[in-house]
mmCIF file of N, CA and C in Angstrom:
data_model
loop_
_atom_site.group_PDB
_atom_site.id
_atom_site.type_symbol
_atom_site.label_atom_id
_atom_site.label_comp_id
_atom_site.label_asym_id
_atom_site.label_seq_id
_atom_site.Cartn_x
_atom_site.Cartn_y
_atom_site.Cartn_z
ATOM 1 N N MET A 49 320.847 -90.076 -22.344
ATOM 2 C CA MET A 49 320.460 -91.365 -21.786
ATOM 3 C C MET A 49 321.689 -92.216 -21.469
ATOM 4 N N ALA A 50 322.737 -92.090 -22.263
ATOM 5 C CA ALA A 50 323.949 -92.874 -22.019
ATOM 6 C C ALA A 50 324.540 -92.553 -20.649
ATOM 7 N N GLN A 51 324.475 -91.294 -20.248
ATOM 8 C CA GLN A 51 325.007 -90.911 -18.935
ATOM 9 C C GLN A 51 324.183 -91.533 -17.811
ATOM 10 N N TYR A 52 322.873 -91.571 -17.965
ATOM 11 C CA TYR A 52 322.011 -92.184 -16.952
ATOM 12 C C TYR A 52 322.359 -93.667 -16.796
ATOM 13 N N ILE A 53 322.531 -94.353 -17.900
ATOM 14 C CA ILE A 53 322.892 -95.770 -17.860
ATOM 15 C C ILE A 53 324.208 -95.946 -17.108
ATOM 16 N N GLU A 54 325.185 -95.128 -17.422
ATOM 17 C CA GLU A 54 326.483 -95.217 -16.752
ATOM 18 C C GLU A 54 326.347 -94.905 -15.256
ATOM 19 N N ASP A 55 325.528 -93.926 -14.909
ATOM 20 C CA ASP A 55 325.313 -93.589 -13.500
ATOM 21 C C ASP A 55 324.691 -94.755 -12.739
ATOM 22 N N VAL A 56 323.700 -95.406 -13.339
ATOM 23 C CA VAL A 56 323.066 -96.571 -12.716
ATOM 24 C C VAL A 56 324.112 -97.666 -12.521
ATOM 25 N N HIS A 57 324.920 -97.916 -13.524
ATOM 26 C CA HIS A 57 325.961 -98.947 -13.425
ATOM 27 C C HIS A 57 326.984 -98.589 -12.356
ATOM 28 N N ASP A 58 327.329 -97.314 -12.251
ATOM 29 C CA ASP A 58 328.287 -96.877 -11.226
ATOM 30 C C ASP A 58 327.755 -97.139 -9.821
ATOM 31 N N VAL A 59 326.469 -96.878 -9.601
ATOM 32 C CA VAL A 59 325.872 -97.149 -8.291
ATOM 33 C C VAL A 59 325.865 -98.658 -8.032
ATOM 34 N N ALA A 60 325.515 -99.449 -9.020
ATOM 35 C CA ALA A 60 325.493 -100.907 -8.860
ATOM 36 C C ALA A 60 326.870 -101.435 -8.478
ATOM 37 N N ARG A 61 327.912 -100.846 -9.023
ATOM 38 C CA ARG A 61 329.277 -101.291 -8.708
ATOM 39 C C ARG A 61 329.626 -101.079 -7.231
ATOM 40 N N LEU A 62 328.887 -100.215 -6.548
ATOM 41 C CA LEU A 62 329.163 -99.899 -5.146
ATOM 42 C C LEU A 62 328.472 -100.832 -4.157
ATOM 43 N N ILE A 63 327.565 -101.666 -4.641
ATOM 44 C CA ILE A 63 326.834 -102.576 -3.755
ATOM 45 C C ILE A 63 327.826 -103.603 -3.196
ATOM 46 N N PRO A 64 327.939 -103.661 -1.870
ATOM 47 C CA PRO A 64 328.890 -104.616 -1.282
ATOM 48 C C PRO A 64 328.482 -106.067 -1.540
ATOM 49 N N PRO A 65 329.459 -106.949 -1.676
ATOM 50 C CA PRO A 65 329.140 -108.376 -1.800
ATOM 51 C C PRO A 65 328.311 -108.831 -0.603
ATOM 52 N N GLY A 66 327.340 -109.689 -0.856
ATOM 53 C CA GLY A 66 326.485 -110.192 0.203
ATOM 54 C C GLY A 66 325.336 -109.271 0.564
ATOM 55 N N ARG A 67 325.222 -108.164 -0.133
ATOM 56 C CA ARG A 67 324.128 -107.207 0.082
ATOM 57 C C ARG A 67 323.384 -107.042 -1.241
ATOM 58 N N VAL A 68 322.168 -106.525 -1.164
ATOM 59 C CA VAL A 68 321.358 -106.305 -2.363
ATOM 60 C C VAL A 68 320.664 -104.953 -2.264
ATOM 61 N N THR A 69 320.290 -104.435 -3.399
ATOM 62 C CA THR A 69 319.476 -103.227 -3.441
ATOM 63 C C THR A 69 318.386 -103.446 -4.471
ATOM 64 N N ASN A 70 317.554 -102.423 -4.653
ATOM 65 C CA ASN A 70 316.508 -102.567 -5.664
ATOM 66 C C ASN A 70 316.583 -101.418 -6.659
ATOM 67 N N TYR A 71 315.860 -101.576 -7.739
ATOM 68 C CA TYR A 71 315.886 -100.595 -8.821
ATOM 69 C C TYR A 71 315.438 -99.218 -8.348
ATOM 70 N N GLY A 72 314.417 -99.195 -7.503
ATOM 71 C CA GLY A 72 313.894 -97.927 -6.998
ATOM 72 C C GLY A 72 314.893 -97.178 -6.147
ATOM 73 N N ALA A 73 315.666 -97.892 -5.331
ATOM 74 C CA ALA A 73 316.663 -97.244 -4.481
ATOM 75 C C ALA A 73 317.747 -96.581 -5.333
ATOM 76 N N ILE A 74 318.120 -97.222 -6.415
ATOM 77 C CA ILE A 74 319.112 -96.625 -7.315
ATOM 78 C C ILE A 74 318.526 -95.381 -7.972
ATOM 79 N N ALA A 75 317.300 -95.478 -8.478
ATOM 80 C CA ALA A 75 316.654 -94.336 -9.134
ATOM 81 C C ALA A 75 316.484 -93.176 -8.155
ATOM 82 N N ASP A 76 316.065 -93.481 -6.930
ATOM 83 C CA ASP A 76 315.886 -92.428 -5.927
ATOM 84 C C ASP A 76 317.213 -91.752 -5.593
ATOM 85 N N PHE A 77 318.266 -92.542 -5.468
ATOM 86 C CA PHE A 77 319.580 -91.988 -5.145
ATOM 87 C C PHE A 77 320.060 -91.037 -6.237
ATOM 88 N N LEU A 78 319.796 -91.417 -7.468
ATOM 89 C CA LEU A 78 320.220 -90.577 -8.599
ATOM 90 C C LEU A 78 319.283 -89.390 -8.801
ATOM 91 N N THR A 79 318.153 -89.394 -8.097
ATOM 92 C CA THR A 79 317.118 -88.352 -8.206
ATOM 93 C C THR A 79 316.722 -88.087 -9.658
ATOM 94 N N LEU A 80 316.694 -89.152 -10.406
ATOM 95 C CA LEU A 80 316.325 -89.044 -11.812
ATOM 96 C C LEU A 80 315.771 -90.380 -12.263
ATOM 97 N N GLY A 81 314.641 -90.355 -12.905
ATOM 98 C CA GLY A 81 314.081 -91.575 -13.450
ATOM 99 C C GLY A 81 313.255 -92.339 -12.436
ATOM 100 N N SER A 82 312.929 -93.546 -12.800
ATOM 101 C CA SER A 82 312.067 -94.400 -11.999
ATOM 102 C C SER A 82 312.728 -95.761 -11.839
ATOM 103 N N ALA A 83 312.117 -96.607 -11.024
ATOM 104 C CA ALA A 83 312.617 -97.966 -10.870
ATOM 105 C C ALA A 83 312.650 -98.674 -12.226
ATOM 106 N N ARG A 84 311.638 -98.432 -13.023
ATOM 107 C CA ARG A 84 311.585 -99.064 -14.350
ATOM 108 C C ARG A 84 312.754 -98.616 -15.230
ATOM 109 N N MET A 85 313.086 -97.329 -15.152
ATOM 110 C CA MET A 85 314.228 -96.823 -15.939
ATOM 111 C C MET A 85 315.544 -97.411 -15.441
ATOM 112 N N ALA A 86 315.675 -97.541 -14.114
ATOM 113 C CA ALA A 86 316.891 -98.140 -13.561
ATOM 114 C C ALA A 86 317.001 -99.597 -14.003
ATOM 115 N N GLY A 87 315.877 -100.303 -14.019
ATOM 116 C CA GLY A 87 315.871 -101.682 -14.502
ATOM 117 C C GLY A 87 316.267 -101.772 -15.961
ATOM 118 N N TRP A 88 315.768 -100.847 -16.752
ATOM 119 C CA TRP A 88 316.128 -100.806 -18.174
ATOM 120 C C TRP A 88 317.631 -100.579 -18.321
ATOM 121 N N ALA A 89 318.173 -99.673 -17.512
ATOM 122 C CA ALA A 89 319.611 -99.395 -17.566
ATOM 123 C C ALA A 89 320.423 -100.618 -17.128
ATOM 124 N N MET A 90 319.940 -101.319 -16.099
ATOM 125 C CA MET A 90 320.653 -102.524 -15.646
ATOM 126 C C MET A 90 320.636 -103.604 -16.715
ATOM 127 N N ASN A 91 319.587 -103.647 -17.520
ATOM 128 C CA ASN A 91 319.523 -104.624 -18.597
ATOM 129 C C ASN A 91 320.643 -104.408 -19.611
ATOM 130 N N LYS A 92 321.167 -103.210 -19.678
ATOM 131 C CA LYS A 92 322.269 -102.894 -20.591
ATOM 132 C C LYS A 92 323.615 -103.363 -20.041
ATOM 133 N N ALA A 93 323.631 -103.922 -18.830
ATOM 134 C CA ALA A 93 324.880 -104.335 -18.177
ATOM 135 C C ALA A 93 325.361 -105.714 -18.610
ATOM 136 N N HIS A 94 324.560 -106.425 -19.362
ATOM 137 C CA HIS A 94 324.918 -107.799 -19.725
ATOM 138 C C HIS A 94 326.251 -107.860 -20.448
ATOM 139 N N GLY A 95 327.062 -108.790 -19.977
ATOM 140 C CA GLY A 95 328.374 -108.977 -20.578
ATOM 141 C C GLY A 95 329.461 -108.174 -19.893
ATOM 142 N N ASP A 96 329.099 -107.224 -19.042
ATOM 143 C CA ASP A 96 330.084 -106.422 -18.317
ATOM 144 C C ASP A 96 330.219 -106.997 -16.918
ATOM 145 N N GLU A 97 331.260 -107.757 -16.694
ATOM 146 C CA GLU A 97 331.458 -108.434 -15.412
ATOM 147 C C GLU A 97 331.821 -107.479 -14.282
ATOM 148 N N THR A 98 332.064 -106.203 -14.594
ATOM 149 C CA THR A 98 332.382 -105.230 -13.538
ATOM 150 C C THR A 98 331.117 -104.712 -12.861
ATOM 151 N N ILE A 99 329.966 -105.041 -13.425
ATOM 152 C CA ILE A 99 328.694 -104.574 -12.875
ATOM 153 C C ILE A 99 327.996 -105.763 -12.212
ATOM 154 N N PRO A 100 327.853 -105.744 -10.881
ATOM 155 C CA PRO A 100 327.215 -106.871 -10.190
ATOM 156 C C PRO A 100 325.685 -106.812 -10.284
ATOM 157 N N ALA A 101 325.186 -107.030 -11.471
ATOM 158 C CA ALA A 101 323.743 -106.926 -11.723
ATOM 159 C C ALA A 101 322.940 -107.908 -10.872
ATOM 160 N N HIS A 102 323.563 -108.988 -10.442
ATOM 161 C CA HIS A 102 322.850 -109.977 -9.623
ATOM 162 C C HIS A 102 322.452 -109.419 -8.263
ATOM 163 N N ARG A 103 323.058 -108.303 -7.855
ATOM 164 C CA ARG A 103 322.751 -107.703 -6.549
ATOM 165 C C ARG A 103 321.599 -106.707 -6.609
ATOM 166 N N VAL A 104 320.990 -106.551 -7.766
ATOM 167 C CA VAL A 104 319.872 -105.614 -7.916
ATOM 168 C C VAL A 104 318.600 -106.417 -8.194
ATOM 169 N N VAL A 105 317.627 -106.267 -7.295
ATOM 170 C CA VAL A 105 316.387 -107.037 -7.366
ATOM 171 C C VAL A 105 315.199 -106.079 -7.340
ATOM 172 N N ASN A 106 313.994 -106.609 -7.375
ATOM 173 C CA ASN A 106 312.836 -105.709 -7.318
ATOM 174 C C ASN A 106 312.526 -105.333 -5.870
ATOM 175 N N ARG A 107 311.540 -104.495 -5.685
ATOM 176 C CA ARG A 107 311.245 -103.944 -4.353
ATOM 177 C C ARG A 107 310.780 -104.989 -3.348
ATOM 178 N N LYS A 108 310.371 -106.157 -3.836
ATOM 179 C CA LYS A 108 309.939 -107.238 -2.953
ATOM 180 C C LYS A 108 311.073 -108.213 -2.639
ATOM 181 N N GLY A 109 312.239 -107.963 -3.224
ATOM 182 C CA GLY A 109 313.367 -108.872 -3.030
ATOM 183 C C GLY A 109 313.355 -110.048 -3.987
ATOM 184 N N GLU A 110 312.546 -109.957 -5.019
ATOM 185 C CA GLU A 110 312.449 -111.041 -6.003
ATOM 186 C C GLU A 110 313.503 -110.869 -7.094
ATOM 187 N N LEU A 111 313.978 -111.978 -7.603
ATOM 188 C CA LEU A 111 314.981 -111.974 -8.666
ATOM 189 C C LEU A 111 314.304 -111.738 -10.010
ATOM 190 N N SER A 112 313.723 -110.581 -10.163
ATOM 191 C CA SER A 112 312.938 -110.279 -11.361
ATOM 192 C C SER A 112 313.794 -110.207 -12.622
ATOM 193 N N GLY A 113 315.078 -109.992 -12.474
ATOM 194 C CA GLY A 113 315.960 -109.907 -13.642
ATOM 195 C C GLY A 113 316.621 -111.219 -14.017
ATOM 196 N N ARG A 114 316.246 -112.311 -13.353
ATOM 197 C CA ARG A 114 316.948 -113.587 -13.541
ATOM 198 C C ARG A 114 316.946 -114.101 -14.976
ATOM 199 N N ASN A 115 315.910 -113.809 -15.711
ATOM 200 C CA ASN A 115 315.830 -114.318 -17.087
ATOM 201 C C ASN A 115 316.700 -113.542 -18.062
ATOM 202 N N HIS A 116 317.340 -112.480 -17.571
ATOM 203 C CA HIS A 116 318.238 -111.702 -18.425
ATOM 204 C C HIS A 116 319.689 -112.153 -18.286
ATOM 205 N N PHE A 117 319.924 -113.156 -17.465
ATOM 206 C CA PHE A 117 321.268 -113.710 -17.304
ATOM 207 C C PHE A 117 321.462 -114.859 -18.286
ATOM 208 N N ALA A 118 322.693 -115.314 -18.414
ATOM 209 C CA ALA A 118 323.010 -116.378 -19.379
ATOM 210 C C ALA A 118 322.150 -117.616 -19.153
ATOM 211 N N THR A 119 321.875 -117.922 -17.892
ATOM 212 C CA THR A 119 320.938 -119.000 -17.550
ATOM 213 C C THR A 119 319.982 -118.448 -16.496
ATOM 214 N N PRO A 120 318.788 -118.999 -16.380
ATOM 215 C CA PRO A 120 317.808 -118.487 -15.414
ATOM 216 C C PRO A 120 318.233 -118.666 -13.955
ATOM 217 N N THR A 121 319.235 -119.508 -13.697
ATOM 218 C CA THR A 121 319.672 -119.748 -12.320
ATOM 219 C C THR A 121 320.956 -118.986 -11.965
ATOM 220 N N LEU A 122 321.582 -118.346 -12.925
ATOM 221 C CA LEU A 122 322.877 -117.705 -12.682
ATOM 222 C C LEU A 122 322.790 -116.578 -11.656
ATOM 223 N N MET A 123 321.734 -115.796 -11.672
ATOM 224 C CA MET A 123 321.583 -114.707 -10.708
ATOM 225 C C MET A 123 321.562 -115.280 -9.287
ATOM 226 N N GLN A 124 320.774 -116.310 -9.075
ATOM 227 C CA GLN A 124 320.692 -116.955 -7.766
ATOM 228 C C GLN A 124 322.040 -117.565 -7.384
ATOM 229 N N GLU A 125 322.700 -118.215 -8.313
ATOM 230 C CA GLU A 125 323.990 -118.840 -8.031
ATOM 231 C C GLU A 125 325.017 -117.805 -7.577
ATOM 232 N N ARG A 126 325.032 -116.655 -8.231
ATOM 233 C CA ARG A 126 325.982 -115.597 -7.852
ATOM 234 C C ARG A 126 325.667 -115.040 -6.471
ATOM 235 N N LEU A 127 324.390 -114.860 -6.176
ATOM 236 C CA LEU A 127 324.002 -114.372 -4.851
ATOM 237 C C LEU A 127 324.374 -115.390 -3.771
ATOM 238 N N GLU A 128 324.082 -116.648 -4.023
ATOM 239 C CA GLU A 128 324.389 -117.688 -3.040
ATOM 240 C C GLU A 128 325.891 -117.811 -2.816
ATOM 241 N N ALA A 129 326.686 -117.586 -3.847
ATOM 242 C CA ALA A 129 328.146 -117.615 -3.705
ATOM 243 C C ALA A 129 328.635 -116.506 -2.773
ATOM 244 N N GLU A 130 327.808 -115.473 -2.598
ATOM 245 C CA GLU A 130 328.144 -114.365 -1.700
ATOM 246 C C GLU A 130 327.470 -114.517 -0.335
ATOM 247 N N GLY A 131 326.819 -115.670 -0.117
ATOM 248 C CA GLY A 131 326.188 -115.928 1.169
ATOM 249 C C GLY A 131 324.753 -115.469 1.282
ATOM 250 N N VAL A 132 324.141 -115.061 0.183
ATOM 251 C CA VAL A 132 322.753 -114.609 0.186
ATOM 252 C C VAL A 132 321.851 -115.813 -0.071
ATOM 253 N N GLU A 133 320.920 -116.055 0.835
ATOM 254 C CA GLU A 133 320.004 -117.178 0.676
ATOM 255 C C GLU A 133 318.816 -116.763 -0.189
ATOM 256 N N VAL A 134 318.483 -117.626 -1.148
ATOM 257 C CA VAL A 134 317.375 -117.383 -2.065
ATOM 258 C C VAL A 134 316.457 -118.604 -2.043
ATOM 259 N N VAL A 135 315.164 -118.349 -1.853
ATOM 260 C CA VAL A 135 314.166 -119.418 -1.879
ATOM 261 C C VAL A 135 313.045 -118.972 -2.809
ATOM 262 N N ASP A 136 312.716 -119.827 -3.757
ATOM 263 C CA ASP A 136 311.648 -119.539 -4.725
ATOM 264 C C ASP A 136 311.861 -118.178 -5.405
ATOM 265 N N ASN A 137 313.099 -117.938 -5.836
ATOM 266 C CA ASN A 137 313.472 -116.714 -6.561
ATOM 267 C C ASN A 137 313.260 -115.439 -5.747
ATOM 268 N N LYS A 138 313.384 -115.556 -4.424
ATOM 269 C CA LYS A 138 313.216 -114.396 -3.549
ATOM 270 C C LYS A 138 314.301 -114.414 -2.467
ATOM 271 N N ILE A 139 314.847 -113.228 -2.176
ATOM 272 C CA ILE A 139 315.884 -113.093 -1.161
ATOM 273 C C ILE A 139 315.296 -113.352 0.222
ATOM 274 N N VAL A 140 315.911 -114.265 0.971
ATOM 275 C CA VAL A 140 315.524 -114.506 2.356
ATOM 276 C C VAL A 140 316.172 -113.385 3.187
ATOM 277 N N ASN A 141 315.455 -112.845 4.137
ATOM 278 C CA ASN A 141 315.955 -111.739 4.970
ATOM 279 C C ASN A 141 316.302 -110.514 4.129
ATOM 280 N N PHE A 142 315.465 -110.238 3.156
ATOM 281 C CA PHE A 142 315.707 -109.108 2.250
ATOM 282 C C PHE A 142 315.924 -107.798 3.004
ATOM 283 N N ASP A 143 315.091 -107.524 3.992
ATOM 284 C CA ASP A 143 315.207 -106.266 4.733
ATOM 285 C C ASP A 143 316.565 -106.130 5.423
ATOM 286 N N GLU A 144 317.091 -107.229 5.929
ATOM 287 C CA GLU A 144 318.390 -107.208 6.612
ATOM 288 C C GLU A 144 319.552 -107.041 5.633
ATOM 289 N N LEU A 145 319.403 -107.577 4.449
ATOM 290 C CA LEU A 145 320.481 -107.540 3.450
ATOM 291 C C LEU A 145 320.399 -106.319 2.541
ATOM 292 N N PHE A 146 319.295 -105.583 2.647
ATOM 293 C CA PHE A 146 319.093 -104.438 1.761
ATOM 294 C C PHE A 146 320.155 -103.374 2.010
ATOM 295 N N TRP A 147 320.752 -102.905 0.931
ATOM 296 C CA TRP A 147 321.743 -101.828 0.968
ATOM 297 C C TRP A 147 321.183 -100.653 0.193
ATOM 298 N N SER A 148 321.150 -99.500 0.845
ATOM 299 C CA SER A 148 320.692 -98.297 0.171
ATOM 300 C C SER A 148 321.893 -97.465 -0.239
ATOM 301 N N PRO A 149 321.896 -96.950 -1.450
ATOM 302 C CA PRO A 149 323.010 -96.091 -1.861
ATOM 303 C C PRO A 149 323.150 -94.858 -0.969
ATOM 304 N N THR A 150 322.096 -94.506 -0.249
ATOM 305 C CA THR A 150 322.192 -93.348 0.650
ATOM 306 C C THR A 150 323.168 -93.612 1.792
ATOM 307 N N GLU A 151 323.528 -94.868 2.030
ATOM 308 C CA GLU A 151 324.535 -95.192 3.049
ATOM 309 C C GLU A 151 325.876 -94.525 2.710
ATOM 310 N N LEU A 152 326.067 -94.211 1.440
ATOM 311 C CA LEU A 152 327.303 -93.554 1.007
ATOM 312 C C LEU A 152 327.387 -92.130 1.517
ATOM 313 N N LEU A 153 326.248 -91.566 1.863
ATOM 314 C CA LEU A 153 326.201 -90.158 2.281
ATOM 315 C C LEU A 153 326.448 -89.971 3.775
ATOM 316 N N LYS A 154 326.545 -91.076 4.505
ATOM 317 C CA LYS A 154 326.714 -90.986 5.965
ATOM 318 C C LYS A 154 328.160 -90.796 6.352
#
């Protein structure tokens, strides 16, 4: 399980600033586990500033992990600092900003 967690974190580190992905895209890219497992692994990222956990949202573009940050607004603040607009805890233009790890294979 430790390797899976590290793999999820490694993929998260590749998300470009100003872009977002979701838990399912990470799980699909790794061809192991589910969106829920990827979310569980991302929850283990707290305190590691090398992992941009704020760039990983749910499949609807909602900031479902916001309550796992030091403050409930920190996830949104970090996204907005990268130019990502958030309204009512949801990414505006989610489809346009979505980054799939499969882009690495092109």
